[in-house]
PDB file of C-alpha atoms in Angstrom:
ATOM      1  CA  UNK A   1      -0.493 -17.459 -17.541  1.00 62.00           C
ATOM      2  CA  UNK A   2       1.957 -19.839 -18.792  1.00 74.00           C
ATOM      3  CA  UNK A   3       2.426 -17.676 -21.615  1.00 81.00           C
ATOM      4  CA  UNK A   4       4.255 -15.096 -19.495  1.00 82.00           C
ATOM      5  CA  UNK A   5       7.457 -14.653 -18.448  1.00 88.00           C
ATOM      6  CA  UNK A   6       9.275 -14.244 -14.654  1.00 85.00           C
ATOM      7  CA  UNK A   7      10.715 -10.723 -16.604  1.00 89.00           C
ATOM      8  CA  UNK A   8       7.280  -9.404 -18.272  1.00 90.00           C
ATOM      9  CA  UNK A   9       5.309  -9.789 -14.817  1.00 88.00           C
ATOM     10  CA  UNK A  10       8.183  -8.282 -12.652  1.00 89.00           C
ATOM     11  CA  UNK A  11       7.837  -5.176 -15.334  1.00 93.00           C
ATOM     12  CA  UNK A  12       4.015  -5.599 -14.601  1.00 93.00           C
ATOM     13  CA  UNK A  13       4.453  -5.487 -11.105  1.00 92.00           C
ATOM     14  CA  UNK A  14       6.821  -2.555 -11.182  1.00 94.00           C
ATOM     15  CA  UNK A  15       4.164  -0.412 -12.882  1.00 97.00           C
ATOM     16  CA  UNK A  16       0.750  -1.678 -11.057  1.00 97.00           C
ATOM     17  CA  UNK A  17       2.980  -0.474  -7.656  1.00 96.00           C
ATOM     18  CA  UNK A  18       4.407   2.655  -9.138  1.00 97.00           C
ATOM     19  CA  UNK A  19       1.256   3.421 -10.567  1.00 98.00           C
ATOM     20  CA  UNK A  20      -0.836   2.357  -6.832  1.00 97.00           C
ATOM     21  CA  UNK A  21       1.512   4.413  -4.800  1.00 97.00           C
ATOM     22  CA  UNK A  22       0.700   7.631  -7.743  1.00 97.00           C
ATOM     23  CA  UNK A  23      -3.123   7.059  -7.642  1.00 97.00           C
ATOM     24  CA  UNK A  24      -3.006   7.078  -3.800  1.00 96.00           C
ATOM     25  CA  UNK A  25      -1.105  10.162  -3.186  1.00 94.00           C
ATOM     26  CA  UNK A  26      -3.069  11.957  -5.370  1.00 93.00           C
ATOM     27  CA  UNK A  27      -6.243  10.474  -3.791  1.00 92.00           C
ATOM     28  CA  UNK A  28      -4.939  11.802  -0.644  1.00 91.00           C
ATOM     29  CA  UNK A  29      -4.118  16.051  -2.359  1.00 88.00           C
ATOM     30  CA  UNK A  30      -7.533  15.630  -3.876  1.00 89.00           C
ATOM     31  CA  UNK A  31      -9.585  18.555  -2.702  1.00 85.00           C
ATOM     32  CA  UNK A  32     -12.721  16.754  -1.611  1.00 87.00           C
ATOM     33  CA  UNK A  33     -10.392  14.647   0.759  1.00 83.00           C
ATOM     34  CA  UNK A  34      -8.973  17.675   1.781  1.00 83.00           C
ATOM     35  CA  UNK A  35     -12.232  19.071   2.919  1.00 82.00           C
ATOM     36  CA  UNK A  36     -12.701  16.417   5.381  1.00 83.00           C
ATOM     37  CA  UNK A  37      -9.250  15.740   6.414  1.00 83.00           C
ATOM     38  CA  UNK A  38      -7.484  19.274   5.942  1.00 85.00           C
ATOM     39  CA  UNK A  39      -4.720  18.009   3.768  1.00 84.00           C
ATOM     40  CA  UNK A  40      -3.551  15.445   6.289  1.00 90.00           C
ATOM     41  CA  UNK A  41      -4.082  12.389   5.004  1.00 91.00           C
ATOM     42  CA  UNK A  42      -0.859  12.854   3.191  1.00 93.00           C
ATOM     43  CA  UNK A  43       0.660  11.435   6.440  1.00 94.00           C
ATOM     44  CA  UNK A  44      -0.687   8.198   5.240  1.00 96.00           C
ATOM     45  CA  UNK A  45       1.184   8.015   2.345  1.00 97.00           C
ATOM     46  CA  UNK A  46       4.208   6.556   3.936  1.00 98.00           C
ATOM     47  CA  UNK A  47       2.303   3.484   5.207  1.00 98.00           C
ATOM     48  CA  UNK A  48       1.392   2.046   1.466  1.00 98.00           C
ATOM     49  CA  UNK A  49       4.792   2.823   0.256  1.00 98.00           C
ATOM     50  CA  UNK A  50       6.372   0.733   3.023  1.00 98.00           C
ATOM     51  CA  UNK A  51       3.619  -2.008   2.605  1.00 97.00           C
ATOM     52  CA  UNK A  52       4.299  -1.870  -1.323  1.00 96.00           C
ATOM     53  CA  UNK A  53       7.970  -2.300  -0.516  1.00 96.00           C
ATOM     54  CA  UNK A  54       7.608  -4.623   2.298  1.00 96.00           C
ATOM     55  CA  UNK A  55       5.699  -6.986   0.110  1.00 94.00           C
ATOM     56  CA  UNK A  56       8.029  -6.844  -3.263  1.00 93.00           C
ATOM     57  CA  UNK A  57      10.689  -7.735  -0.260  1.00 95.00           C
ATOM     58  CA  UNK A  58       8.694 -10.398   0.931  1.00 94.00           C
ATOM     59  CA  UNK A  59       7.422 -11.801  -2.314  1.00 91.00           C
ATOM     60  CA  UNK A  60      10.908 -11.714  -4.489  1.00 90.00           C
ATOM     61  CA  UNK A  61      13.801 -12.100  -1.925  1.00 93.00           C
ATOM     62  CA  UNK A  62      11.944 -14.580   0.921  1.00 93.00           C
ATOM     63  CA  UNK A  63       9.926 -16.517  -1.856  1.00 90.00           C
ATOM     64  CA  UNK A  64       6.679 -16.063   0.197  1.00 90.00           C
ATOM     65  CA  UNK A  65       4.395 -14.742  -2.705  1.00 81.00           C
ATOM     66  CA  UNK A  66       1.211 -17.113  -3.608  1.00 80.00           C
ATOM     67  CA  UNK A  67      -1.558 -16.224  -1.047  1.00 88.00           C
ATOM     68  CA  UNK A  68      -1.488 -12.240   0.024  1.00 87.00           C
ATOM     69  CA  UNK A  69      -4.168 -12.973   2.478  1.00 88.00           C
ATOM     70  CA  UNK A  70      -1.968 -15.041   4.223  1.00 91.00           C
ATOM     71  CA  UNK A  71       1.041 -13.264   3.877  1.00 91.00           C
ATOM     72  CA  UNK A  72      -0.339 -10.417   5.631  1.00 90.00           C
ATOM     73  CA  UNK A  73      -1.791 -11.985   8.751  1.00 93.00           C
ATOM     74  CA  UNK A  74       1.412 -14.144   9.077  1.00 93.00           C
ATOM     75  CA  UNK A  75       3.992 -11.350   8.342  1.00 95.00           C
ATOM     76  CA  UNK A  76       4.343  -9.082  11.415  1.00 96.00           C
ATOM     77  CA  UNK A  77       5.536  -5.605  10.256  1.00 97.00           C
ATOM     78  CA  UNK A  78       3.278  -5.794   7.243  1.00 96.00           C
ATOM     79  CA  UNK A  79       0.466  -6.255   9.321  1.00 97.00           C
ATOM     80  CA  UNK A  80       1.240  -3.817  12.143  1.00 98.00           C
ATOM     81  CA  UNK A  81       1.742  -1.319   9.132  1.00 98.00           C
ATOM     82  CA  UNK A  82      -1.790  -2.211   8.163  1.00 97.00           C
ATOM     83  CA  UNK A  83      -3.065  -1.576  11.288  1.00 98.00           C
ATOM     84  CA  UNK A  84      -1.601   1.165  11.850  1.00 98.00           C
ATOM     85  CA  UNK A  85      -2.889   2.786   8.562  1.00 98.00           C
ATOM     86  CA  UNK A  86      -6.245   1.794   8.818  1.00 97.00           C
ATOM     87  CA  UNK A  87      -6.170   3.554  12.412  1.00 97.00           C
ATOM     88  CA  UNK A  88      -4.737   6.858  10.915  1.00 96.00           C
ATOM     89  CA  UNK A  89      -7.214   6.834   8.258  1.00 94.00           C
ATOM     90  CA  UNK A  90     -10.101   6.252  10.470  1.00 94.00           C
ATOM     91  CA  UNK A  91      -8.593   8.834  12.837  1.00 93.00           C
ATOM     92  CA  UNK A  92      -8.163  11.159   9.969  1.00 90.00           C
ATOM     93  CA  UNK A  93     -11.346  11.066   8.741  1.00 87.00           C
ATOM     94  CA  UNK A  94     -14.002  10.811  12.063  1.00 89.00           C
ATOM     95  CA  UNK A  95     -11.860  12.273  14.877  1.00 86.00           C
ATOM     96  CA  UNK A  96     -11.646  16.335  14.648  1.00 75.00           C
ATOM     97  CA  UNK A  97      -8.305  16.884  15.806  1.00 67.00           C
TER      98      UNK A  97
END
């Protein structure tokens, strides 16, 4: 890792979230999870953007990057967000609405 610079693994970063938030959304207008979730789970979508933003926030401007396990539990809207995504999932997919 030493080999890399601060400006190669921000441009790293900036395409592993771009391309995260891309791979999810179109996980979410697949057809087969549109079969069991009738197109709704787009309303997820919002809750990884703001938890990819919330963590670039938390990582480059407060400094806090190093463990991600910790961050989350210790960082209170990023885990709330969490929370409230896995719910909506799991409400999206088992609860018939």
């Amino acid at each position: 890792l030493g080999e890399y610079n601060l400006v190669l693994i921000d441009q790293i970063m900036a395409l592993v979230t771009t391309s995260t938030l891309i791979t999810y959304t179109l996980y979410s207008f697949d057809s087969q999870t549109a079969l069991v979730t009738d197109g709704r789970m787009l309303i997820t979508v919002p809750f990884v953007f703001y938890f990819i933003v919330r963590y670039l926030y938390l990582i480059h401007v407060r400094h806090l990057g190093g463990a991600p396990d910790e961050l989350l539990f210790k960082d209170r809207p990023l885990l709330i967000n969490s929370l409230l995504w896995m719910v909506s999932v799991v409400v999206l997919l088992y609860v018939r609405i």
